[in-house]
Amino acid sequence: MASSGVNHISQPCIYGGHFGSEKKSKFMKWLGKFFKGGPGRSAPSSGQHPQFLGDENMMWRAPTRSLDDRPRGSREKEELDKAIALSLGEEVAARPNGYGWQSDIDANIARELQKKLNQPSFPAHPPTHYYPTGYRLCGGCHRDIGYGNYLGCMGMFFHPECFRCRACNHPITEHEFSLSGKDAYHKSCFKELTHPRCEVCHQFIPTNGAGLIEYRCHPFWAQKYCPSHEHDNTARCCSCERLESWNARYISLGDGRSLCLECMESSIMDTGDCQPLYHAIRDYYEGMNMRLDQQIPMLLVERQALNEAIVGERSGYHHMPETRGLCLSEEQTVSSILRRPRIGGQRLIGMRTQPQKLIRKCEVTAILVLYGLPRLLTGAILTHELMHGWLRLKGYRNLTPEVEEGICQMLSYMWLEAEVLPGFRNAPASTSTAASSSTSTSSYKKGGKSNTESKLGEFFLHQIANDTSAAYGGGFRAANAAVNKYGLRSTLDHIRLTGNFPL
């Protein structure tokens, strides 16, 4: 039968010896008198419920408070000890022969009763509350939490060891933490995830005066860096434009330029190394029915030599924005790189140059290109400058910078597309052989292009397409629209007749 909610506490029943229930020991009789009423004790009042002890009905209630302010338990213990001592003394004095063991039994009973009375009135362990299965499920391990410590967060419960950071998967023990949606993070882990770090100094990008995080970001590489690095002489790669990181030093080319290690992998350092690429690009022109009848010399030079050639050129074509290439039309003597340098520390050493006199035999004297640039960038510059030479040799005169630079950039872009994204452009019929002929441009380099080189090629395409200058950027976009609509050959014929792109 179910409990009615009442706590039942059982009292011990103490019986006399087993030789006969009609005989009680003097101790038990005295104890009965002690509980019934003795000196200093009052009779029970009506309304008390009886408690059963042995086979006599005895009733008592708590004694009235006396002047003795000791605890009740101490006073009762002292009185019980006196009663036991007095009873044992009387028993020993009047004990006949053969009844000694009965007193032993009475003494044992008295000791058991004293032990029961000396027990605390409260349980040794506090009562535990019962919760049904599934009352609290851990949001981490999905098991019952049961008893013990737990955490509550976002309407869920967790074992302390199951409340973990979403980033590092270690328990969160701090009083403060960060929340993103339903995911918890250590504050330090959340900062690592959300606060941008500078890719140059590798520190958290500081906030500006308005308390906002301000940084610079490269439009292609997405390199984030502190604004201060634009003015603290941090080296920038002359090829890919990325800033030098503090843990990856760039190579100094000795003429004020620096080259990152990725661009260094495919760099071309002397005129001899560049000759296979130069001839492959001439074959690319021939594949588009744009043969160059003249043998135009090509030289790799330092920046100083290129600047000197620009000064001596009255009507030359130095058309790249960074002045990385030049199509000469005057007779000049330039210093070309005869032997490639070697790397010594963070610099190139051991470079050997020789003066070379360029005699004008046609409308174009020579093509000059800066040394040390990656193969794809060197090829793009050569393609651009060869187009200037082709226009001069074919009699295209008095073109505006937008038209001439635009069509030269168009040829450079098409060559890069054929190298990096073969089959991407649907070439017109007049240039259908361009893709097949362009495969020879990479045949000189064993093993083909790496992923790094292909990514560089995509960047150079991005540079041409997103140039903001009127001549190179605006001119390229006008040329690209005309070539996509009418084809390269029809566009060139229209330029010869009108000096402008077809609309």
XYZ file of C-alpha atoms in Angstrom:
503
model
C 0.000 0.000 0.000
C 1.320 3.363 -0.888
C 2.554 5.655 1.848
C 0.280 8.462 2.979
C 3.180 10.868 3.319
C 3.736 10.277 7.009
C 7.246 9.465 8.221
C 7.155 6.313 10.352
C 9.847 6.030 13.018
C 9.956 2.653 14.869
C 10.935 2.463 18.555
C 12.903 -0.520 19.954
C 11.045 -3.061 22.063
C 13.166 -4.345 24.908
C 12.254 -7.574 26.647
C 13.606 -9.236 29.705
C 15.445 -12.529 29.901
C 14.201 -15.549 28.056
C 13.741 -17.675 31.255
C 10.276 -16.212 31.915
C 8.392 -13.113 31.046
C 6.651 -12.960 34.433
C 9.900 -12.046 36.158
C 11.458 -8.641 35.559
C 14.820 -7.549 36.777
C 15.020 -4.927 39.412
C 16.750 -2.709 36.870
C 13.831 -2.936 34.466
C 11.339 -2.264 37.280
C 13.398 0.701 38.401
C 13.675 1.921 34.833
C 9.906 1.667 34.507
C 9.516 3.756 37.633
C 12.048 6.223 36.206
C 10.021 6.753 33.061
C 6.633 6.639 34.864
C 7.594 9.390 37.177
C 10.161 9.933 39.773
C 11.745 12.748 41.553
C 11.696 15.781 39.304
C 9.333 14.241 36.708
C 5.656 14.963 36.126
C 2.852 12.651 34.978
C 1.945 12.676 31.314
C -0.854 14.862 30.191
C -3.853 13.649 28.257
C -3.518 13.699 24.498
C -0.029 12.187 24.405
C 0.329 9.124 22.245
C 1.789 6.166 24.050
C 5.169 4.726 23.243
C 5.643 0.997 23.879
C 8.709 -0.165 25.774
C 8.815 -3.811 26.906
C 5.393 -5.089 27.881
C 4.314 -2.097 29.991
C 2.527 0.981 28.698
C 4.592 4.015 29.564
C 4.034 7.612 28.511
C 6.253 10.670 28.864
C 6.792 14.020 27.476
C 9.731 16.292 27.359
C 10.585 17.701 30.803
C 9.853 21.298 31.447
C 12.760 23.671 31.057
C 14.679 23.967 34.309
C 17.174 26.471 35.477
C 19.876 24.207 34.122
C 20.571 25.709 30.705
C 22.619 22.795 29.479
C 21.371 21.069 26.321
C 18.609 18.575 26.824
C 20.663 15.713 25.445
C 23.469 16.338 27.986
C 21.089 16.443 30.910
C 19.276 13.228 29.890
C 22.564 11.425 29.339
C 23.740 12.357 32.842
C 20.480 11.219 34.435
C 20.555 7.927 32.527
C 24.122 7.258 33.593
C 23.135 7.843 37.243
C 20.144 5.499 36.914
C 22.234 2.735 35.404
C 24.894 3.078 38.083
C 22.312 3.047 40.893
C 20.502 0.016 39.454
C 23.685 -1.952 39.002
C 24.700 -1.185 42.598
C 21.365 -2.410 43.976
C 21.486 -5.513 41.779
C 24.932 -6.498 42.959
C 23.976 -6.066 46.639
C 20.799 -8.223 46.426
C 21.830 -10.748 43.791
C 21.312 -14.410 44.837
C 23.432 -17.268 43.552
C 22.601 -18.389 40.022
C 21.275 -15.036 38.784
C 24.512 -13.346 37.854
C 23.972 -13.730 34.123
C 20.626 -11.915 34.337
C 22.372 -8.774 35.524
C 24.780 -9.096 32.625
C 21.820 -9.184 30.275
C 20.332 -6.152 31.993
C 23.633 -4.346 31.720
C 23.837 -5.137 27.992
C 20.288 -3.916 27.495
C 21.102 -0.724 29.372
C 24.168 -0.101 27.239
C 22.184 -0.669 24.024
C 19.495 1.726 25.224
C 22.088 4.326 26.102
C 23.667 3.934 22.661
C 20.284 4.431 21.014
C 19.572 7.527 23.049
C 22.987 8.989 22.281
C 22.424 8.788 18.518
C 21.848 12.179 16.820
C 18.306 13.095 15.966
C 19.183 13.933 12.350
C 20.427 11.610 9.565
C 24.161 11.360 8.817
C 23.631 12.426 5.168
C 21.146 15.007 3.935
C 18.283 13.578 1.907
C 18.840 13.560 -1.834
C 16.183 14.724 -4.224
C 14.987 12.389 -6.885
C 14.730 13.573 -10.429
C 13.209 11.374 -13.127
C 15.387 10.156 -15.998
C 15.785 12.840 -18.668
C 14.964 15.696 -16.301
C 18.317 17.331 -17.168
C 20.228 16.155 -20.234
C 23.736 17.446 -20.890
C 23.898 19.515 -24.059
C 27.423 18.235 -24.694
C 27.379 14.468 -24.131
C 23.534 14.134 -24.175
C 23.545 11.988 -21.020
C 21.646 12.519 -17.775
C 23.354 15.010 -15.509
C 22.032 13.386 -12.304
C 23.672 14.701 -9.134
C 26.575 17.110 -8.815
C 27.544 20.425 -10.341
C 26.158 21.523 -13.654
C 26.027 24.643 -15.839
C 23.051 26.313 -17.435
C 23.490 28.305 -20.645
C 21.217 29.199 -23.566
C 18.377 27.208 -22.010
C 20.509 24.055 -21.875
C 22.395 22.185 -19.149
C 25.968 20.919 -19.250
C 28.360 18.900 -17.180
C 31.213 21.307 -16.309
C 33.614 19.248 -18.410
C 31.169 19.177 -21.361
C 30.812 22.948 -21.725
C 33.563 23.395 -24.318
C 34.906 26.049 -26.662
C 33.782 25.622 -30.269
C 37.235 26.602 -31.524
C 39.761 24.754 -29.321
C 37.392 22.118 -27.829
C 38.748 22.710 -24.320
C 36.356 23.193 -21.353
C 35.348 26.772 -20.604
C 36.145 27.440 -16.945
C 36.196 31.249 -16.977
C 33.295 33.297 -15.654
C 33.149 35.235 -18.957
C 32.973 33.734 -22.400
C 31.759 34.683 -25.894
C 28.725 33.413 -27.753
C 28.219 33.283 -31.502
C 24.788 31.925 -32.251
C 24.589 28.758 -30.151
C 28.364 28.253 -30.051
C 30.396 29.192 -26.980
C 34.024 30.323 -27.171
C 36.809 31.335 -24.874
C 37.170 35.102 -25.188
C 40.717 34.642 -26.490
C 39.613 32.038 -29.054
C 36.778 34.254 -30.241
C 39.192 37.143 -30.726
C 41.483 34.900 -32.761
C 38.565 33.987 -35.021
C 37.014 37.413 -35.493
C 39.696 40.048 -34.920
C 41.871 40.331 -38.050
C 45.620 39.926 -37.751
C 48.078 41.841 -39.864
C 49.768 39.538 -42.382
C 52.926 41.626 -42.204
C 53.628 42.006 -38.475
C 51.219 39.196 -37.395
C 49.731 41.326 -34.605
C 46.055 42.119 -34.069
C 45.236 45.092 -36.279
C 44.707 48.035 -33.896
C 41.626 50.206 -33.758
C 41.655 53.789 -34.990
C 40.647 56.912 -33.091
C 36.955 56.102 -33.565
C 37.362 52.655 -32.032
C 37.003 50.882 -35.392
C 39.335 48.258 -36.832
C 40.927 49.851 -39.890
C 43.159 47.881 -42.249
C 44.261 47.674 -45.860
C 43.461 44.697 -48.059
C 44.941 43.755 -51.432
C 42.132 43.495 -54.004
C 43.405 40.191 -55.447
C 45.444 38.435 -52.762
C 43.189 39.641 -49.892
C 46.319 40.325 -47.849
C 45.253 42.286 -44.737
C 47.765 44.612 -43.112
C 48.015 47.605 -40.811
C 47.784 50.992 -42.588
C 51.122 51.970 -41.040
C 52.989 49.449 -43.215
C 52.306 51.553 -46.292
C 54.630 54.211 -44.891
C 57.216 52.330 -42.799
C 59.422 51.163 -45.704
C 58.012 47.630 -45.701
C 59.230 45.934 -48.885
C 56.701 45.183 -51.610
C 57.222 42.525 -54.283
C 57.791 44.234 -57.647
C 55.920 41.409 -59.354
C 52.862 40.408 -57.302
C 52.652 43.591 -55.156
C 52.352 41.713 -51.847
C 53.982 43.267 -48.785
C 56.889 41.482 -47.157
C 56.003 39.485 -44.054
C 58.245 39.757 -41.001
C 58.836 35.994 -41.024
C 59.464 35.577 -44.779
C 62.138 37.918 -46.083
C 62.160 38.993 -49.716
C 65.112 38.930 -52.100
C 66.615 42.303 -52.997
C 67.360 42.649 -56.713
C 69.885 45.412 -56.065
C 68.146 48.169 -58.019
C 65.547 49.140 -55.419
C 63.241 46.257 -56.228
C 62.374 43.239 -54.069
C 61.067 39.854 -55.137
C 59.045 37.443 -53.005
C 60.067 33.791 -52.836
C 57.051 32.602 -54.854
C 57.835 34.924 -57.741
C 61.501 33.988 -57.423
C 60.681 30.371 -58.287
C 60.032 31.168 -61.966
C 62.053 34.367 -62.378
C 64.142 34.976 -65.500
C 67.504 36.508 -64.642
C 69.503 36.989 -67.861
C 69.062 37.517 -71.585
C 70.087 33.956 -72.476
C 67.414 32.433 -70.241
C 64.795 34.667 -71.831
C 65.499 33.771 -75.472
C 63.322 30.596 -75.586
C 60.363 32.542 -74.191
C 60.917 35.393 -76.626
C 60.930 33.079 -79.647
C 57.870 31.223 -78.391
C 55.948 34.504 -78.238
C 57.029 35.359 -81.792
C 55.586 31.986 -82.785
C 52.384 32.953 -80.990
C 52.119 36.047 -83.229
C 52.779 33.985 -86.305
C 49.996 31.571 -85.282
C 47.565 34.502 -85.401
C 48.762 35.551 -88.901
C 50.712 38.456 -87.421
C 54.220 37.484 -88.455
C 57.108 39.786 -87.426
C 59.311 39.990 -90.500
C 62.201 41.764 -88.784
C 64.505 40.177 -86.220
C 64.142 42.576 -83.334
C 66.834 42.240 -80.649
C 65.598 41.564 -77.127
C 67.632 42.370 -73.974
C 67.069 41.951 -70.228
C 68.323 44.993 -68.346
C 68.444 46.535 -64.883
C 66.145 49.352 -63.883
C 68.887 51.969 -64.211
C 69.689 50.902 -67.778
C 65.990 50.986 -68.668
C 65.621 54.512 -67.250
C 68.651 55.705 -69.207
C 67.207 54.236 -72.405
C 63.914 56.018 -71.782
C 65.729 59.355 -71.484
C 67.560 58.752 -74.786
C 64.435 57.654 -76.618
C 62.749 60.525 -78.476
C 59.776 58.629 -79.842
C 60.065 55.261 -78.222
C 57.294 53.268 -76.617
C 57.778 52.688 -72.884
C 54.237 51.682 -72.326
C 53.947 49.652 -69.132
C 52.761 51.692 -66.116
C 55.727 50.558 -63.993
C 58.093 51.080 -66.937
C 59.100 47.430 -67.047
C 59.512 47.266 -70.822
C 60.528 49.511 -73.701
C 60.303 49.291 -77.471
C 63.280 51.281 -78.851
C 63.329 53.087 -82.154
C 66.562 55.073 -81.749
C 70.178 53.951 -81.945
C 71.482 53.540 -78.421
C 74.075 51.693 -76.386
C 72.565 49.838 -73.418
C 73.994 47.610 -70.745
C 72.439 44.140 -70.887
C 72.736 41.313 -68.353
C 75.158 38.717 -69.697
C 75.297 36.320 -66.737
C 72.600 35.708 -64.158
C 73.419 36.581 -60.538
C 73.329 34.153 -57.636
C 71.632 34.503 -54.261
C 73.874 35.618 -51.404
C 71.918 36.011 -48.173
C 68.935 38.180 -49.039
C 70.568 39.759 -52.088
C 71.640 38.821 -55.597
C 75.384 38.965 -56.179
C 77.806 38.171 -58.977
C 75.836 39.798 -61.815
C 77.798 40.385 -65.031
C 76.746 42.953 -67.638
C 78.107 44.106 -70.992
C 77.487 47.218 -73.087
C 75.695 46.570 -76.360
C 75.269 49.062 -79.200
C 71.887 48.892 -80.898
C 71.953 50.070 -84.518
C 68.710 51.039 -86.171
C 67.999 48.825 -89.163
C 64.228 49.342 -89.248
C 61.453 51.197 -87.451
C 62.188 49.200 -84.280
C 65.667 49.052 -82.771
C 65.220 46.676 -79.794
C 62.935 45.538 -77.011
C 64.112 45.958 -73.425
C 62.588 44.170 -70.415
C 63.472 44.342 -66.725
C 65.304 41.279 -65.445
C 64.260 39.185 -62.428
C 60.515 39.027 -63.122
C 58.544 35.733 -63.185
C 58.209 33.964 -66.509
C 54.524 34.822 -67.035
C 55.022 38.506 -66.253
C 58.116 38.629 -68.462
C 56.110 37.000 -71.245
C 53.217 39.435 -70.822
C 55.629 42.401 -71.104
C 57.314 40.891 -74.179
C 53.922 40.323 -75.845
C 52.920 43.929 -75.144
C 56.183 45.385 -76.503
C 56.210 43.118 -79.562
C 52.744 44.437 -80.433
C 54.184 47.948 -80.414
C 56.897 46.701 -82.772
C 54.351 44.973 -85.021
C 52.247 48.172 -85.291
C 55.352 50.196 -86.207
C 56.527 47.688 -88.801
C 53.036 47.428 -90.363
C 52.646 51.175 -90.766
C 50.140 52.047 -88.030
C 50.870 55.741 -87.480
C 49.717 58.498 -85.160
C 47.556 56.342 -82.922
C 46.241 57.827 -79.691
C 47.659 56.330 -76.446
C 44.260 54.808 -75.632
C 44.090 52.943 -78.947
C 47.746 51.851 -79.157
C 48.148 50.922 -75.495
C 44.702 49.331 -75.446
C 45.385 46.951 -78.353
C 48.844 46.086 -76.966
C 47.316 45.244 -73.598
C 44.734 43.175 -75.438
C 47.449 40.988 -76.997
C 49.171 40.622 -73.632
C 45.902 39.557 -72.034
C 45.178 37.007 -74.760
C 48.633 35.446 -74.365
C 48.191 35.154 -70.603
C 44.776 33.561 -71.080
C 46.258 30.976 -73.403
C 48.963 30.204 -70.826
C 46.883 30.183 -67.663
C 43.357 29.331 -68.862
C 43.727 27.289 -72.070
C 40.467 27.028 -73.968
C 38.860 29.819 -71.911
C 38.506 32.314 -74.768
C 36.580 31.376 -77.910
C 39.056 32.832 -80.358
C 37.765 34.145 -83.706
C 38.538 32.237 -86.887
C 41.537 34.429 -87.712
C 43.186 33.466 -84.399
C 42.095 29.832 -84.219
C 45.684 28.595 -84.290
C 46.721 30.794 -81.349
C 45.926 28.249 -78.690
C 47.882 25.474 -80.400
C 50.894 27.648 -81.032
C 50.889 29.017 -77.490
C 51.660 25.598 -76.065
C 55.217 26.026 -77.252
C 55.705 28.971 -74.882
C 55.734 26.661 -71.885
C 57.612 23.777 -73.479
C 60.983 25.242 -72.566
C 60.195 24.951 -68.850
C 60.291 21.310 -67.803
C 57.492 20.052 -65.645
C 54.961 22.708 -66.735
C 53.438 25.384 -64.518
C 53.003 24.966 -60.787
C 49.899 26.041 -58.892
C 51.839 29.050 -57.640
C 52.715 30.128 -61.171
C 49.141 29.652 -62.351
C 47.897 31.841 -59.499
C 50.424 34.495 -60.484
C 49.099 34.352 -64.036
C 45.573 34.953 -62.749
C 46.872 37.974 -60.843
C 48.496 39.448 -63.952
C 45.208 39.003 -65.827
C 43.461 40.764 -62.945
C 45.962 43.626 -63.145
C 45.286 44.244 -66.825
C 41.499 43.950 -66.530
C 41.263 46.279 -63.516
C 43.783 48.944 -64.454
C 42.373 52.357 -63.626
C 44.419 54.489 -66.022
C 42.800 55.955 -69.133
C 45.321 54.557 -71.620
C 45.999 51.093 -70.212
C 42.752 50.392 -68.347
C 40.209 52.259 -70.454
C 42.038 51.427 -73.690
C 42.133 47.691 -72.842
C 38.423 47.544 -72.045
C 37.547 49.264 -75.337
C 39.853 46.905 -77.249
C 38.468 43.855 -75.443
C 34.887 44.829 -76.304
C 35.803 45.329 -79.989
C 37.755 42.050 -80.275
C 34.999 40.066 -78.565
C 32.436 41.534 -80.978
C 34.303 41.692 -84.291
C 37.412 39.589 -83.859
C 41.061 40.631 -83.732
C 41.687 40.909 -87.471
C 38.620 43.072 -88.179
C 39.488 45.287 -85.209
C 43.051 45.811 -86.510
C 41.791 46.625 -90.006
C 39.378 49.194 -88.578
C 42.181 50.774 -86.549
C 44.350 51.073 -89.701
C 41.555 52.882 -91.537
C 40.112 55.100 -88.830
C 42.618 55.145 -85.970
C 39.866 54.060 -83.543
C 38.180 50.935 -82.287
C 35.011 49.795 -84.055
C 31.855 50.455 -82.049
